[in-house]
Amino acid sequence: MNRVLNKTSLRNLTGLIQRFQSTLVVAEHNNDKLTPITLNAITAAGKLGGDVSCLVAGTNCAKVVEEISKVQGVKKILVAQHDSYKGALPEELTPLILETQKQFNFTHICAGASAFGKNLLPRVAAKLDVAPVSDIIEIKSPDTFVRTIYAGNALSTVKCNEAVKVFTVRGTAFEAASAEGGSAASEEVASTPPAGVSEWLEQNLTKSDRPELTSAKVVVSGGRGLKSGENFKLLYDLADKLNAAVGASRAAVDAGFVPNDMQVGQTGKIVAPELYIAVGISGAIQHLAGMKDSKTIVAINKDPEAPIFQVADYGLVADLFKAVPEMTEALSK
Amino acid sequence: MSGRVLVGVKRVIDYAVKIRVKPDNTGVVTDGVKHSMNPFCEIAVEEAVKLKEKKLVKEVVAVSCGPQQSQETIRTALAMGADRGIHVEVSGKDYETLGPLQVSKIMAALAKKEDAQIIILGKQAIDDDCNQTGQMTAALLDWPQGTFASEVTLDGDKIKVVREIDGGLETIKINTPAVLTADLRLNTPRYATLPNIMKAKKKKIANVKPADLGVNLTSKLEVLRVEDPPQRQAGMKVETVEDLVGKLKESGKV
């Protein structure tokens, strides 16, 4: 009887504590559109059980604020618009986040584990004198997270006893929050004086009509076996039939076949599509780290001993230069 | 000409080793396993040595935090062309909980003590995969950061950094002193030649304790459990492209 009582009161207490959780999601955007990984981060933030606020900082925030105001699960949007936030430099955004933290006392601060989130959040954490947690794939409780280590070859469950939990979220590990049905109110927060120690000059983005790699339902990737950049055309043709994004192994990037933002792996992008087709990729540890959570994996490789076949649901031992055009042809029917 | 560059180097399990999780789920097996310098740190060392060869910096100091064996990693950096080493000795329990927060405090303290103008680190260690130490070091020093750098150009008291970002590349200009973290594409690290390995034995490695630097190693992160990731079900081999497309259509994937 006593035990039951204790359990119940403990649960109530946990509930009470959870009500006091409050999470700040730092929104990633390009002043025009919200970056999709922010929606995955909002879902992760929602799992903590408390209120979720979203910080939008930039040179032009109106469109993004409107977009987030409809996202389900967001309670409040904090807006900081100033020219000094051009290029989302961490030297400028960190003081803003610290100011916001001072005002609202969040228990959690998070962002997607993209180049943006990885660049910014550790800087914020150091300023708060707390140890951050990178690229989490699961939230067990408000202070306990699961993340991968050793290129995805081990799962580490960490308990964070810091006063403020600062973490980045692996986008592919959480569903995207619905972009409809929310009704968050927005309020301005004071922008901080420019730090002026860094300056954003330019961006060179790879242009493509295909879906974005990390959020595509189907990904076709090529490796060293493609032999040249021109031969990637075979994969683009197949990808077009499947409405797929095209990725690459590190070997293909290092050989100069394709630009490095196409790289899938521990040091590139982490993807988890419905279907991943690995063509001419041996399946090195570093590559597997980026794709082994895909729902279905297909491998096309002429080497029957290639490690990729150990993770592939369907493996075809064949010359890719024959098999890929055949596959494109078969899918056209 | 800038003065001094600090390069952080970490000793990790070699990238080609298939790791094993300990049966008691407290971590991964490290005893008797091949270790080497973290690949991103090699790139950082190479970049620092290149800056020195171009006579843009005067001295390159390699720093590693960890047990006695970390000195081997420092020796490797010295053989690649670093001028001297600093071994910040951390062992036993402290080493088990040594994370980016503690290392960045050590790096920041050393940067001040050594009057460094540039710190170059790898973008991440391939064991903890944190990708935090450079950013945190920059924060503690209030220096700008040029992370995931694929091109670095020193330009007077500024540094132009081309960064690898999600959609492509981005160029920023940051003031010195600054912290840089190296991405894979920054350079191709050189191999240390035998004569250089011999010469490196004569170079000095200073031994420092975190306490000497006023750094407290207490950690508030606790690893509860380390385990194997879920294993994928063994798949099947198909004979022809028709089979493959048929199977994918059956399962509704295409």
XYZ file of C-alpha atoms in Angstrom:
587
model
C 0.000 0.000 0.000
C 2.746 2.334 1.063
C 4.718 1.447 -1.993
C 1.809 2.213 -4.296
C 1.323 5.552 -2.602
C 4.971 6.419 -2.995
C 4.932 5.508 -6.629
C 1.898 7.675 -7.251
C 3.305 10.644 -5.414
C 6.573 10.201 -7.242
C 4.735 10.250 -10.529
C 2.880 13.393 -9.496
C 6.132 14.998 -8.534
C 7.682 14.101 -11.887
C 4.616 15.589 -13.536
C 5.046 18.735 -11.500
C 8.705 19.010 -12.450
C 7.855 18.426 -16.078
C 5.412 21.278 -16.034
C 8.306 23.547 -15.197
C 10.395 22.397 -18.134
C 10.736 25.001 -20.794
C 12.640 24.546 -23.983
C 14.088 27.013 -26.426
C 14.494 25.771 -29.988
C 16.850 27.922 -32.021
C 15.243 28.081 -35.452
C 17.393 27.613 -38.528
C 16.270 29.524 -41.602
C 17.508 31.537 -44.560
C 15.334 34.634 -43.924
C 12.763 33.223 -46.297
C 12.048 29.667 -45.238
C 12.453 27.564 -42.146
C 15.017 24.772 -42.552
C 13.128 21.444 -42.238
C 15.386 20.050 -39.455
C 13.945 22.706 -37.121
C 10.617 20.843 -37.303
C 12.327 17.658 -36.128
C 13.963 19.604 -33.292
C 10.541 20.969 -32.273
C 9.209 17.395 -32.011
C 12.175 16.439 -29.832
C 11.593 19.518 -27.662
C 7.942 18.527 -27.286
C 8.986 15.179 -25.830
C 10.512 16.960 -22.845
C 7.011 17.729 -21.642
C 7.242 21.476 -21.083
C 6.540 24.627 -23.063
C 8.378 25.012 -26.328
C 9.558 28.427 -27.490
C 11.282 29.154 -30.740
C 13.909 31.838 -31.330
C 14.029 33.383 -34.779
C 17.025 35.625 -35.317
C 17.921 37.088 -38.676
C 17.935 40.100 -40.913
C 14.403 39.474 -42.082
C 12.201 37.337 -39.866
C 8.583 38.019 -40.807
C 8.038 35.122 -43.218
C 9.736 32.586 -40.971
C 7.814 33.787 -37.916
C 4.585 33.347 -39.814
C 5.631 29.843 -40.804
C 6.530 28.835 -37.245
C 3.382 30.368 -35.788
C 1.453 27.553 -37.498
C 3.755 24.753 -36.380
C 2.155 22.425 -33.898
C 3.696 22.332 -30.444
C 5.235 25.786 -30.399
C 3.871 28.036 -27.675
C 5.831 31.203 -28.183
C 8.087 32.729 -30.823
C 10.847 35.096 -29.838
C 11.937 37.353 -32.662
C 15.203 39.221 -32.974
C 15.665 41.099 -36.223
C 18.863 42.995 -36.851
C 21.402 43.419 -39.638
C 24.139 42.007 -37.422
C 22.476 38.564 -37.635
C 23.393 38.359 -41.310
C 24.874 34.964 -42.058
C 23.808 33.654 -38.617
C 27.312 34.067 -37.214
C 27.714 32.332 -33.833
C 29.651 35.306 -32.448
C 26.501 37.423 -32.931
C 23.834 34.851 -32.063
C 25.439 33.581 -28.851
C 25.053 36.858 -26.886
C 21.435 37.018 -28.066
C 20.695 33.502 -26.831
C 22.406 34.252 -23.509
C 20.287 37.398 -23.090
C 17.154 35.427 -23.928
C 18.168 32.737 -21.465
C 18.671 35.346 -18.742
C 15.180 36.651 -19.332
C 13.262 33.377 -19.643
C 15.382 30.777 -17.780
C 14.872 27.839 -20.082
C 15.728 24.390 -18.737
C 16.635 23.190 -22.238
C 18.136 24.857 -25.301
C 18.305 22.901 -28.537
C 18.639 23.029 -32.309
C 18.912 20.571 -35.159
C 22.296 18.869 -35.521
C 23.014 20.556 -38.856
C 26.086 22.610 -39.738
C 24.212 25.570 -38.180
C 23.337 23.833 -34.893
C 26.729 22.188 -34.516
C 28.475 25.503 -35.065
C 26.344 27.484 -32.640
C 25.197 25.424 -29.653
C 28.577 24.368 -28.212
C 29.512 28.063 -28.137
C 26.334 28.815 -26.186
C 26.980 25.898 -23.824
C 30.530 27.003 -23.027
C 29.257 30.487 -22.198
C 26.745 28.914 -19.816
C 29.555 26.710 -18.453
C 27.634 23.523 -19.180
C 28.554 20.416 -21.170
C 26.368 20.096 -24.281
C 25.080 16.829 -25.750
C 25.465 16.374 -29.506
C 23.229 14.765 -32.080
C 20.791 12.954 -29.803
C 18.641 10.190 -31.275
C 16.313 9.607 -28.318
C 15.025 11.387 -25.218
C 14.540 9.012 -22.274
C 13.679 11.725 -19.763
C 14.312 15.461 -19.442
C 17.894 14.752 -18.356
C 18.671 11.462 -20.098
C 19.518 11.222 -23.784
C 20.757 8.583 -26.204
C 23.374 9.400 -28.821
C 25.682 7.436 -31.081
C 29.447 7.269 -30.699
C 32.217 5.655 -32.780
C 30.550 6.380 -36.123
C 27.236 4.888 -35.053
C 28.795 1.633 -33.857
C 27.721 2.141 -30.247
C 24.815 3.824 -28.482
C 25.604 5.873 -25.420
C 22.955 6.785 -22.857
C 23.998 9.945 -21.031
C 22.542 11.644 -18.004
C 23.086 15.376 -18.040
C 23.130 16.922 -14.572
C 23.681 20.465 -15.800
C 21.264 23.217 -14.771
C 20.593 23.964 -18.437
C 20.605 21.132 -20.928
C 22.023 22.234 -24.264
C 21.729 19.687 -27.069
C 21.462 19.161 -30.813
C 18.932 16.800 -32.349
C 19.526 14.286 -35.130
C 16.810 15.237 -37.611
C 16.276 11.733 -38.948
C 15.598 10.341 -35.467
C 12.471 12.449 -34.810
C 9.369 13.025 -36.937
C 8.867 16.527 -38.290
C 6.325 18.574 -36.313
C 3.206 19.343 -38.308
C 3.499 22.671 -40.107
C -0.242 23.251 -39.701
C -2.582 23.700 -36.788
C -0.371 25.624 -34.387
C -1.093 29.082 -33.067
C 1.989 30.482 -31.409
C 2.162 34.116 -30.413
C 5.287 36.042 -31.202
C 7.121 38.690 -29.232
C 10.153 40.793 -29.980
C 13.288 40.349 -27.957
C 15.895 43.074 -27.757
C 18.767 42.517 -30.151
C 22.267 42.570 -28.702
C 24.999 45.017 -29.706
C 27.103 43.695 -32.620
C 30.225 41.802 -31.549
C 31.922 42.700 -34.831
C 34.695 40.089 -34.706
C 33.482 38.114 -37.697
C 31.926 38.899 -41.016
C 29.889 36.804 -43.430
C 31.082 37.231 -47.015
C 29.311 34.807 -49.318
C 27.674 31.457 -49.845
C 28.049 29.042 -52.730
C 25.171 26.618 -52.589
C 24.974 23.609 -54.858
C 21.860 24.049 -56.971
C 19.624 21.080 -57.600
C 16.031 20.366 -58.571
C 16.076 17.115 -56.636
C 14.762 16.771 -53.103
C 17.064 17.753 -50.253
C 19.331 14.872 -49.199
C 18.531 14.637 -45.492
C 14.764 14.729 -45.927
C 14.352 12.745 -49.177
C 12.217 9.579 -49.093
C 14.556 7.855 -51.544
C 18.316 8.336 -51.836
C 20.552 6.984 -54.591
C 24.248 7.151 -53.684
C 27.370 6.517 -55.685
C 30.884 5.612 -54.638
C 34.317 5.094 -56.080
C 32.854 2.451 -58.421
C 31.304 5.213 -60.554
C 34.851 5.987 -61.762
C 34.128 9.608 -62.797
C 31.902 12.593 -62.235
C 30.329 12.188 -65.685
C 29.186 8.678 -64.794
C 27.093 10.104 -61.938
C 24.640 10.979 -64.725
C 23.555 7.316 -64.535
C 22.527 7.905 -60.931
C 20.804 11.227 -61.702
C 18.701 9.453 -64.339
C 17.737 6.716 -61.886
C 17.091 9.287 -59.160
C 14.762 11.233 -61.446
C 12.653 8.117 -61.966
C 12.384 7.671 -58.188
C 12.118 11.333 -57.227
C 15.218 10.640 -55.178
C 18.067 12.739 -53.831
C 21.582 11.791 -54.883
C 24.289 11.176 -52.299
C 27.880 10.014 -52.404
C 30.482 8.197 -50.367
C 33.569 9.959 -49.092
C 35.637 8.144 -51.719
C 33.537 9.675 -54.497
C 33.835 13.137 -52.947
C 37.580 12.862 -52.338
C 38.069 11.710 -55.922
C 36.337 14.915 -57.005
C 33.366 13.198 -58.708
C 30.807 15.310 -56.819
C 30.769 18.253 -54.356
C 31.249 17.405 -50.687
C 27.813 18.547 -49.517
C 26.552 15.323 -51.148
C 28.605 13.176 -48.794
C 26.707 10.683 -46.654
C 28.548 9.415 -43.597
C 29.967 10.114 -40.162
C 31.623 13.285 -41.389
C 28.942 14.188 -43.921
C 25.174 13.965 -43.748
C 23.124 11.432 -41.802
C 20.164 10.159 -43.799
C 17.409 7.666 -42.988
C 15.174 7.460 -46.066
C 12.559 4.807 -46.874
C 14.847 3.455 -49.582
C 18.629 3.837 -49.886
C 20.309 2.551 -53.025
C 24.089 2.244 -52.699
C 25.801 1.942 -56.054
C 29.493 1.108 -56.307
C 29.959 1.764 -52.576
C 31.958 -0.759 -50.550
C 30.339 0.167 -47.226
C 33.141 1.523 -45.042
C 32.303 2.156 -41.352
C 32.273 5.902 -41.960
C 29.699 5.575 -44.742
C 27.455 3.110 -42.873
C 27.289 5.630 -39.998
C 25.397 7.953 -42.297
C 22.809 5.597 -43.768
C 22.313 2.427 -41.798
C 19.038 3.592 -40.260
C 17.447 3.657 -43.717
C 14.265 1.537 -43.842
C 15.315 -0.513 -46.879
C 18.862 -0.701 -48.199
C 19.718 -1.868 -51.705
C 23.316 -2.498 -52.759
C 24.584 -2.808 -56.300
C 28.231 -3.820 -56.364
C 30.321 -6.166 -58.427
C 32.337 -7.326 -55.407
C 30.303 -10.016 -53.583
C 32.533 -9.554 -50.512
C 31.788 -5.810 -50.136
C 30.712 -5.046 -46.533
C 27.700 -3.111 -47.846
C 26.004 -6.479 -48.526
C 25.998 -7.194 -44.769
C 23.516 -4.370 -44.188
C 21.642 -4.511 -47.509
C 18.094 -5.876 -47.587
C 18.465 -6.552 -51.297
C 21.864 -7.059 -52.837
C 22.669 -7.351 -56.505
C 26.151 -8.514 -57.475
C 26.531 -6.899 -60.870
C 28.386 -4.340 -62.928
C 26.717 -1.030 -62.095
C 27.294 0.314 -65.598
C 24.924 -2.368 -66.844
C 22.592 -2.711 -63.856
C 21.803 0.967 -63.237
C 20.622 1.785 -66.792
C 18.606 -1.451 -66.752
C 16.982 -0.418 -63.522
C 16.173 3.054 -64.858
C 14.663 1.376 -67.915
C 12.647 -1.113 -65.818
C 11.230 1.713 -63.715
C 10.149 3.617 -66.832
C 7.732 0.859 -67.773
C 53.332 37.459 -39.102
C 51.259 35.907 -36.390
C 53.134 34.338 -33.579
C 52.071 31.045 -32.210
C 49.620 28.368 -33.265
C 48.282 25.805 -30.812
C 47.117 22.550 -32.347
C 44.995 20.131 -30.340
C 45.596 16.451 -31.081
C 43.619 13.541 -29.665
C 44.607 9.906 -29.366
C 41.681 7.722 -30.427
C 41.014 4.139 -31.507
C 42.242 3.842 -35.097
C 39.529 4.673 -37.611
C 39.796 1.282 -39.326
C 39.215 -0.753 -36.147
C 35.837 -2.398 -35.615
C 35.054 -1.418 -32.044
C 33.651 -3.772 -29.402
C 31.307 -2.763 -26.616
C 32.363 -4.027 -23.159
C 30.158 -6.860 -21.845
C 29.300 -4.789 -18.737
C 28.076 -1.922 -20.979
C 30.310 0.700 -19.387
C 32.100 1.654 -22.577
C 34.055 0.189 -25.471
C 37.132 -2.024 -25.239
C 40.284 0.105 -25.549
C 42.945 -2.174 -23.983
C 45.158 -3.794 -26.602
C 43.330 -1.971 -29.407
C 45.271 -0.014 -32.038
C 45.166 3.726 -31.398
C 46.325 6.575 -33.581
C 45.915 10.312 -34.018
C 42.333 11.391 -34.729
C 42.188 11.920 -38.538
C 40.784 15.462 -38.209
C 43.630 16.376 -35.840
C 46.165 15.226 -38.466
C 44.588 17.687 -40.870
C 44.817 20.426 -38.224
C 48.523 19.705 -37.677
C 49.174 19.713 -41.428
C 47.497 23.106 -41.789
C 49.510 24.591 -38.924
C 52.771 23.263 -40.344
C 51.855 24.651 -43.781
C 51.267 28.090 -42.245
C 54.726 27.875 -40.725
C 56.297 26.786 -44.005
C 54.702 29.807 -45.661
C 56.294 31.848 -42.884
C 52.923 33.133 -41.751
C 53.425 31.880 -38.197
C 56.492 31.487 -36.032
C 55.834 28.455 -33.896
C 53.520 25.442 -33.846
C 52.769 23.867 -30.483
C 50.984 20.493 -30.338
C 48.801 19.849 -27.288
C 47.174 16.629 -26.141
C 45.150 15.913 -22.999
C 45.093 12.371 -21.683
C 47.150 9.571 -20.158
C 50.845 8.815 -20.722
C 50.198 7.316 -24.185
C 49.021 10.720 -25.458
C 52.716 11.566 -25.744
C 52.938 9.196 -28.734
C 50.294 11.292 -30.457
C 52.255 14.460 -29.673
C 55.410 12.796 -31.074
C 53.526 12.129 -34.313
C 52.614 15.820 -34.532
C 56.250 16.747 -33.860
C 57.370 14.390 -36.620
C 54.933 16.120 -38.976
C 56.594 19.444 -38.216
C 55.260 20.873 -34.947
C 58.008 22.613 -32.945
C 57.225 21.429 -29.435
C 54.580 19.650 -27.458
C 52.541 20.096 -24.312
C 51.127 17.025 -22.648
C 48.309 17.858 -20.257
C 48.285 14.787 -18.123
C 44.846 13.426 -17.278
C 44.488 9.827 -16.171
C 42.281 7.370 -14.286
C 38.764 8.509 -13.383
C 39.364 12.027 -14.663
C 40.276 10.683 -18.098
C 37.092 8.581 -18.273
C 34.929 11.664 -17.816
C 37.172 14.039 -19.775
C 34.937 15.744 -22.335
C 34.910 18.757 -24.642
C 34.018 21.184 -21.820
C 37.096 20.217 -19.796
C 39.396 20.076 -22.838
C 38.214 23.471 -24.064
C 38.971 24.974 -20.630
C 42.466 23.499 -20.835
C 42.967 24.791 -24.392
C 41.720 28.259 -23.453
C 44.043 28.422 -20.434
C 47.006 27.275 -22.546
C 46.204 29.784 -25.278
C 46.487 32.591 -22.747
C 49.567 31.172 -21.059
C 51.354 30.605 -24.375
C 50.087 33.817 -25.943
C 48.729 31.971 -28.991
C 47.116 33.806 -31.908
C 45.499 30.864 -33.605
C 44.168 27.551 -32.309
C 43.543 24.820 -34.871
C 41.576 21.710 -33.932
C 39.894 18.940 -35.874
C 36.158 19.416 -36.376
C 35.363 16.292 -34.355
C 36.967 13.281 -32.729
C 35.929 10.000 -34.333
C 35.382 8.322 -30.953
C 32.918 10.602 -29.122
C 31.748 12.288 -32.372
C 30.966 15.421 -30.318
C 32.032 18.231 -32.641
C 32.166 20.720 -29.745
C 35.690 21.443 -28.478
C 36.686 24.124 -31.016
C 33.445 26.051 -30.640
C 33.674 25.888 -26.842
C 37.319 26.980 -26.784
C 36.454 29.983 -28.942
C 33.588 30.860 -26.600
C 35.723 30.684 -23.458
C 38.321 32.972 -25.044
C 35.696 35.206 -26.670
C 37.481 34.640 -29.974
C 35.710 34.190 -33.307
C 35.476 30.688 -34.741
C 35.967 29.300 -38.230
C 34.534 25.804 -37.997
C 34.462 22.993 -40.618
C 37.117 24.869 -42.575
C 37.995 23.624 -46.057
C 40.183 26.611 -46.937
C 42.071 29.024 -44.697
C 43.794 32.211 -45.857
C 45.673 34.487 -43.484
C 45.230 38.097 -44.469
C 47.005 40.487 -42.105
C 45.166 40.338 -38.796
C 42.161 38.605 -40.365
C 41.530 35.089 -41.547
C 39.372 34.217 -44.516
C 37.745 30.845 -43.954
C 35.768 28.811 -46.468
C 33.431 26.590 -44.446
C 31.621 23.411 -45.401
C 27.939 23.936 -44.682
C 24.866 21.848 -45.499
C 24.024 23.243 -48.911
C 27.564 23.896 -50.116
C 30.241 26.349 -49.002
C 30.276 29.627 -47.117
C 33.045 32.199 -46.790
C 33.585 34.248 -43.649
C 36.259 36.649 -42.488
C 37.233 36.552 -38.833
C 39.553 38.592 -36.643
C 42.610 37.097 -35.023
C 43.102 35.691 -32.496
C 40.762 32.926 -33.619
C 39.892 29.259 -33.365
C 39.698 27.125 -36.508
C 38.401 23.577 -36.855
C 39.494 21.466 -39.793
C 37.179 19.599 -42.123
C 38.365 16.673 -44.241
C 38.880 18.720 -47.366
C 41.243 21.277 -45.803
C 44.380 19.395 -46.891
C 46.032 16.003 -47.218
C 48.233 15.343 -44.195
C 51.824 14.403 -44.944
C 53.453 11.198 -43.782
C 56.195 11.630 -41.232
C 59.460 10.434 -42.753
C 61.934 8.374 -40.740
C 64.495 11.209 -40.427
C 61.706 13.483 -39.170
C 60.544 10.834 -36.711
C 64.125 10.646 -35.396
C 64.344 14.438 -35.176
C 61.019 14.553 -33.361
C 62.544 12.509 -30.536
C 64.768 15.469 -29.706
C 61.924 17.968 -29.591
C 60.587 18.908 -26.164
C 57.279 17.846 -24.643
C 56.329 19.805 -21.528
C 54.245 18.062 -18.919
C 51.410 20.065 -17.397
C 48.642 19.179 -14.940
C 45.144 20.644 -15.378
C 45.405 22.023 -11.844
C 48.510 24.009 -12.890
C 46.272 25.736 -15.410
C 43.533 26.288 -12.846
C 41.157 23.927 -14.650
C 38.711 21.873 -12.634
C 37.882 18.570 -14.322
C 34.521 17.919 -12.630
C 31.955 16.628 -15.103
C 28.186 16.757 -14.851
C 27.682 14.338 -17.708
C 27.301 10.747 -16.669
C 27.411 7.844 -19.113
C 24.758 5.425 -17.891
C 25.190 2.755 -20.518
C 26.994 1.980 -23.750
C 25.513 -0.699 -25.979
C 25.572 -2.167 -29.456
C 23.195 -0.553 -31.924
C 20.318 -2.765 -33.095
C 21.539 -5.254 -35.707
C 19.951 -5.230 -39.123
C 18.251 -8.384 -40.334
C 20.300 -10.269 -42.897
C 19.085 -9.417 -46.379
C 18.879 -11.415 -49.575
C 20.810 -11.457 -52.820
C 18.823 -11.063 -56.019
C 20.015 -12.398 -59.367
C 18.816 -9.807 -61.853
C 17.685 -6.219 -62.107
C 14.122 -7.439 -62.846
C 14.152 -9.391 -59.583
C 15.352 -6.330 -57.715
C 12.759 -3.991 -59.195
C 10.090 -6.678 -58.661
C 10.981 -7.037 -54.976
C 10.977 -3.273 -54.470
C 7.595 -2.960 -56.168
C 6.177 -5.822 -54.067
C 7.254 -4.117 -50.861
C 5.828 -0.822 -52.097
C 9.182 0.955 -52.084
C 8.989 2.152 -55.682
